[in-house]
Every structure is written in structure tokens, then in C-alpha cells.
Amino acid sequence: MEQQVGILRAQLARKTGCNLETIRYYEKVGLLPGPPRSSNGYRVYSPELVQRLQFIRARDLGYAMDEIRSLLSLTDTGAQTCAEVMARTELHLEDVRRRIADLQKIEVTLATTLARCTGDDVAECPILEALQFLPHQGN
């Protein structure tokens, strides 16, 4: 019987700090290839997938799934150039900065609204009143 060389899903999870369910999800959406099974039925992952999974975890930097998929397709084909990756990263950074600015506006609005509230046991609440009249952001 042929011996399978590789690591089990739990080992892959431990080596990368990734949740088992997340690994299954990445397989389902095609970011990780489906692993072959050993003779005893266990899924056996290639040790090279440790590096790929760590790359996919760039999602922790706010990359969307499609952005990760796009970057992986570049590296999978060997078609990447530093200039192209830099351009994509600059776009991502702009998006992150835009989201930070939006969150800062939300913080100011919530803090201002909260400061107007007395917290008394009365029916009138400045927070509820303010929420009814928030300006449309056009998102």
C-alpha cells in the first residue's frame, strides 16, 4: 500500500493558526485545493499548503476574498510583478484609509449623540431622536 506524504488538517491548522472550519471554507471556495485522501480516509495536505494558507490569511489585513484570489492567481501562474502587486496594495491601502475615515465619522456622531443623553428614566431620548434624522451617506 502506498504511503501518503503530507499533514492532516489539524496539523495544518496548528501550523498556521487557522481554524479547521476556515480551512474547510477555503477549500469550498477554491482558495485551497481539495486534498487527496490517505488509504485510511484522512485528508492529507501537502506541506506547501502551509505557506499558501498563511498567504490567504492576508485577509487579516483587510483584503477581500476576491483580492486574495487575484493575488493567488498571480503567484500560481508566476505572472506577478512587484509593480503590479504594489499597485494593488496601494489601491487596498486607499480603501482601508477610506474605511478608517468613515469609522472616525461614525465615532464622532455616536460620541456627540451620546453626550446629549442624560440617561434619565424618561421617555424622550436624544439618541433615538438623532437616529431618526441621520443624514443619508449615499453608500
PDB file of C-alpha atoms in Angstrom:
ATOM      1  CA  MET A   1       0.000   0.000   0.000  1.00  0.00           C
ATOM      2  CA  GLU A   2       1.330   3.461  -0.940  1.00  0.00           C
ATOM      3  CA  GLN A   3       2.210   5.798   1.946  1.00  0.00           C
ATOM      4  CA  GLN A   4       0.702   9.291   1.694  1.00  0.00           C
ATOM      5  CA  VAL A   5       3.159  12.085   2.415  1.00  0.00           C
ATOM      6  CA  GLY A   6       1.698  15.190   3.986  1.00  0.00           C
ATOM      7  CA  ILE A   7      -0.016  16.623   7.005  1.00  0.00           C
ATOM      8  CA  LEU A   8      -3.507  16.281   8.402  1.00  0.00           C
ATOM      9  CA  ARG A   9      -5.977  19.164   8.592  1.00  0.00           C
ATOM     10  CA  ALA A  10      -5.484  19.570  12.348  1.00  0.00           C
ATOM     11  CA  GLN A  11      -1.721  19.831  11.823  1.00  0.00           C
ATOM     12  CA  LEU A  12      -2.248  22.386   9.052  1.00  0.00           C
ATOM     13  CA  ALA A  13      -4.480  24.370  11.398  1.00  0.00           C
ATOM     14  CA  ARG A  14      -1.897  24.286  14.187  1.00  0.00           C
ATOM     15  CA  LYS A  15       0.975  25.309  11.921  1.00  0.00           C
ATOM     16  CA  THR A  16      -0.935  28.301  10.560  1.00  0.00           C
ATOM     17  CA  GLY A  17      -3.133  29.305  13.493  1.00  0.00           C
ATOM     18  CA  CYS A  18      -6.152  28.859  11.248  1.00  0.00           C
ATOM     19  CA  ASN A  19      -9.451  27.363  12.375  1.00  0.00           C
ATOM     20  CA  LEU A  20     -10.414  23.925  10.998  1.00  0.00           C
ATOM     21  CA  GLU A  21     -13.720  25.260   9.689  1.00  0.00           C
ATOM     22  CA  THR A  22     -11.901  28.114   7.957  1.00  0.00           C
ATOM     23  CA  ILE A  23      -9.671  25.622   6.164  1.00  0.00           C
ATOM     24  CA  ARG A  24     -12.775  23.732   5.003  1.00  0.00           C
ATOM     25  CA  TYR A  25     -14.289  27.007   3.831  1.00  0.00           C
ATOM     26  CA  TYR A  26     -11.168  27.949   1.847  1.00  0.00           C
ATOM     27  CA  GLU A  27     -11.337  24.540   0.159  1.00  0.00           C
ATOM     28  CA  LYS A  28     -15.014  25.040  -0.628  1.00  0.00           C
ATOM     29  CA  VAL A  29     -14.432  28.452  -2.258  1.00  0.00           C
ATOM     30  CA  GLY A  30     -11.393  27.204  -4.167  1.00  0.00           C
ATOM     31  CA  LEU A  31      -8.602  29.083  -2.408  1.00  0.00           C
ATOM     32  CA  LEU A  32      -7.108  25.802  -1.221  1.00  0.00           C
ATOM     33  CA  PRO A  33      -7.088  22.712  -3.398  1.00  0.00           C
ATOM     34  CA  GLY A  34      -9.077  19.762  -2.146  1.00  0.00           C
ATOM     35  CA  PRO A  35      -6.610  17.326  -0.584  1.00  0.00           C
ATOM     36  CA  PRO A  36      -6.300  13.689  -1.567  1.00  0.00           C
ATOM     37  CA  ARG A  37      -7.277  11.060   0.982  1.00  0.00           C
ATOM     38  CA  SER A  38      -4.978   8.550   2.530  1.00  0.00           C
ATOM     39  CA  SER A  39      -5.775   4.844   2.463  1.00  0.00           C
ATOM     40  CA  ASN A  40      -7.476   5.199   5.857  1.00  0.00           C
ATOM     41  CA  GLY A  41      -9.673   8.054   4.572  1.00  0.00           C
ATOM     42  CA  TYR A  42      -7.905  11.019   6.156  1.00  0.00           C
ATOM     43  CA  ARG A  43      -7.400  14.152   4.110  1.00  0.00           C
ATOM     44  CA  VAL A  44      -3.678  14.622   3.572  1.00  0.00           C
ATOM     45  CA  TYR A  45      -2.419  18.120   2.822  1.00  0.00           C
ATOM     46  CA  SER A  46       0.784  18.978   1.048  1.00  0.00           C
ATOM     47  CA  PRO A  47       3.273  20.707   3.379  1.00  0.00           C
ATOM     48  CA  GLU A  48       3.465  23.528   0.788  1.00  0.00           C
ATOM     49  CA  LEU A  49      -0.108  24.438   1.691  1.00  0.00           C
ATOM     50  CA  VAL A  50       1.155  25.863   4.990  1.00  0.00           C
ATOM     51  CA  GLN A  51       2.682  28.767   3.082  1.00  0.00           C
ATOM     52  CA  ARG A  52      -0.397  29.160   0.860  1.00  0.00           C
ATOM     53  CA  LEU A  53      -2.713  29.237   3.867  1.00  0.00           C
ATOM     54  CA  GLN A  54      -0.515  31.813   5.575  1.00  0.00           C
ATOM     55  CA  PHE A  55      -0.766  33.894   2.400  1.00  0.00           C
ATOM     56  CA  ILE A  56      -4.563  33.556   2.386  1.00  0.00           C
ATOM     57  CA  ARG A  57      -4.570  34.850   5.944  1.00  0.00           C
ATOM     58  CA  ALA A  58      -3.680  38.229   4.438  1.00  0.00           C
ATOM     59  CA  ARG A  59      -7.413  38.628   4.921  1.00  0.00           C
ATOM     60  CA  ASP A  60      -6.363  39.672   8.416  1.00  0.00           C
ATOM     61  CA  LEU A  61      -5.024  42.817   6.706  1.00  0.00           C
ATOM     62  CA  GLY A  62      -8.474  43.565   5.359  1.00  0.00           C
ATOM     63  CA  TYR A  63      -8.088  42.045   1.905  1.00  0.00           C
ATOM     64  CA  ALA A  64     -11.346  40.848   0.411  1.00  0.00           C
ATOM     65  CA  MET A  65     -11.671  37.265  -0.761  1.00  0.00           C
ATOM     66  CA  ASP A  66     -11.577  38.365  -4.419  1.00  0.00           C
ATOM     67  CA  GLU A  67      -8.377  40.337  -3.793  1.00  0.00           C
ATOM     68  CA  ILE A  68      -6.745  37.279  -2.223  1.00  0.00           C
ATOM     69  CA  ARG A  69      -7.935  35.124  -5.113  1.00  0.00           C
ATOM     70  CA  SER A  70      -6.500  37.610  -7.596  1.00  0.00           C
ATOM     71  CA  LEU A  71      -3.135  37.761  -5.822  1.00  0.00           C
ATOM     72  CA  LEU A  72      -3.024  33.965  -5.608  1.00  0.00           C
ATOM     73  CA  SER A  73      -3.732  33.666  -9.325  1.00  0.00           C
ATOM     74  CA  LEU A  74      -0.736  35.891  -9.983  1.00  0.00           C
ATOM     75  CA  THR A  75       1.556  33.791  -7.816  1.00  0.00           C
ATOM     76  CA  ASP A  76       0.107  30.495  -9.081  1.00  0.00           C
ATOM     77  CA  THR A  77       0.911  31.411 -12.673  1.00  0.00           C
ATOM     78  CA  GLY A  78       4.190  33.141 -11.834  1.00  0.00           C
ATOM     79  CA  ALA A  79       2.888  36.191 -13.700  1.00  0.00           C
ATOM     80  CA  GLN A  80       3.282  38.597 -10.801  1.00  0.00           C
ATOM     81  CA  THR A  81       5.488  41.616 -10.952  1.00  0.00           C
ATOM     82  CA  CYS A  82       6.401  43.689  -7.955  1.00  0.00           C
ATOM     83  CA  ALA A  83       4.929  46.737  -9.738  1.00  0.00           C
ATOM     84  CA  GLU A  84       1.551  45.033 -10.166  1.00  0.00           C
ATOM     85  CA  VAL A  85       1.432  43.815  -6.575  1.00  0.00           C
ATOM     86  CA  MET A  86       2.443  47.291  -5.401  1.00  0.00           C
ATOM     87  CA  ALA A  87      -0.355  48.901  -7.443  1.00  0.00           C
ATOM     88  CA  ARG A  88      -2.922  46.504  -5.984  1.00  0.00           C
ATOM     89  CA  THR A  89      -1.621  47.135  -2.486  1.00  0.00           C
ATOM     90  CA  GLU A  90      -1.822  50.898  -2.977  1.00  0.00           C
ATOM     91  CA  LEU A  91      -5.478  50.533  -4.008  1.00  0.00           C
ATOM     92  CA  HIS A  92      -6.139  48.373  -0.969  1.00  0.00           C
ATOM     93  CA  LEU A  93      -4.454  50.909   1.322  1.00  0.00           C
ATOM     94  CA  GLU A  94      -6.616  53.692  -0.133  1.00  0.00           C
ATOM     95  CA  ASP A  95      -9.699  51.599   0.620  1.00  0.00           C
ATOM     96  CA  VAL A  96      -8.513  50.934   4.196  1.00  0.00           C
ATOM     97  CA  ARG A  97      -7.918  54.649   4.745  1.00  0.00           C
ATOM     98  CA  ARG A  98     -11.390  55.430   3.375  1.00  0.00           C
ATOM     99  CA  ARG A  99     -12.943  52.931   5.790  1.00  0.00           C
ATOM    100  CA  ILE A 100     -10.960  54.403   8.694  1.00  0.00           C
ATOM    101  CA  ALA A 101     -12.229  57.892   7.803  1.00  0.00           C
ATOM    102  CA  ASP A 102     -15.801  56.551   7.689  1.00  0.00           C
ATOM    103  CA  LEU A 103     -15.356  54.904  11.080  1.00  0.00           C
ATOM    104  CA  GLN A 104     -13.968  58.131  12.530  1.00  0.00           C
ATOM    105  CA  LYS A 105     -17.089  59.986  11.311  1.00  0.00           C
ATOM    106  CA  ILE A 106     -19.262  57.322  12.908  1.00  0.00           C
ATOM    107  CA  GLU A 107     -17.308  57.650  16.159  1.00  0.00           C
ATOM    108  CA  VAL A 108     -17.812  61.433  16.253  1.00  0.00           C
ATOM    109  CA  THR A 109     -21.521  61.109  15.510  1.00  0.00           C
ATOM    110  CA  LEU A 110     -22.034  58.469  18.204  1.00  0.00           C
ATOM    111  CA  ALA A 111     -19.965  60.342  20.802  1.00  0.00           C
ATOM    112  CA  THR A 112     -21.778  63.613  20.109  1.00  0.00           C
ATOM    113  CA  THR A 113     -25.168  61.941  20.265  1.00  0.00           C
ATOM    114  CA  LEU A 114     -24.292  60.056  23.433  1.00  0.00           C
ATOM    115  CA  ALA A 115     -23.076  63.247  25.113  1.00  0.00           C
ATOM    116  CA  ARG A 116     -26.534  64.793  24.621  1.00  0.00           C
ATOM    117  CA  CYS A 117     -28.200  61.949  26.504  1.00  0.00           C
ATOM    118  CA  THR A 118     -28.897  62.341  30.209  1.00  0.00           C
ATOM    119  CA  GLY A 119     -29.587  58.654  30.824  1.00  0.00           C
ATOM    120  CA  ASP A 120     -32.605  59.601  32.912  1.00  0.00           C
ATOM    121  CA  ASP A 121     -35.674  57.381  33.241  1.00  0.00           C
ATOM    122  CA  VAL A 122     -37.718  59.451  30.795  1.00  0.00           C
ATOM    123  CA  ALA A 123     -39.393  58.544  27.511  1.00  0.00           C
ATOM    124  CA  GLU A 124     -37.625  61.238  25.487  1.00  0.00           C
ATOM    125  CA  CYS A 125     -34.193  60.118  24.373  1.00  0.00           C
ATOM    126  CA  PRO A 126     -31.827  62.357  22.371  1.00  0.00           C
ATOM    127  CA  ILE A 127     -30.116  59.282  20.938  1.00  0.00           C
ATOM    128  CA  LEU A 128     -33.327  57.906  19.426  1.00  0.00           C
ATOM    129  CA  GLU A 129     -34.254  61.352  18.126  1.00  0.00           C
ATOM    130  CA  ALA A 130     -30.848  61.767  16.495  1.00  0.00           C
ATOM    131  CA  LEU A 131     -31.036  58.325  14.874  1.00  0.00           C
ATOM    132  CA  GLN A 132     -34.305  59.296  13.182  1.00  0.00           C
ATOM    133  CA  PHE A 133     -32.679  62.261  11.488  1.00  0.00           C
ATOM    134  CA  LEU A 134     -29.268  60.944  10.422  1.00  0.00           C
ATOM    135  CA  PRO A 135     -28.241  62.332   7.045  1.00  0.00           C
ATOM    136  CA  HIS A 136     -28.105  59.858   4.142  1.00  0.00           C
ATOM    137  CA  GLN A 137     -24.482  58.907   3.374  1.00  0.00           C
ATOM    138  CA  GLY A 138     -25.105  57.704  -0.194  1.00  0.00           C
ATOM    139  CA  ASN A 139     -23.411  54.316   0.288  1.00  0.00           C
TER     140      ASN A 139
END
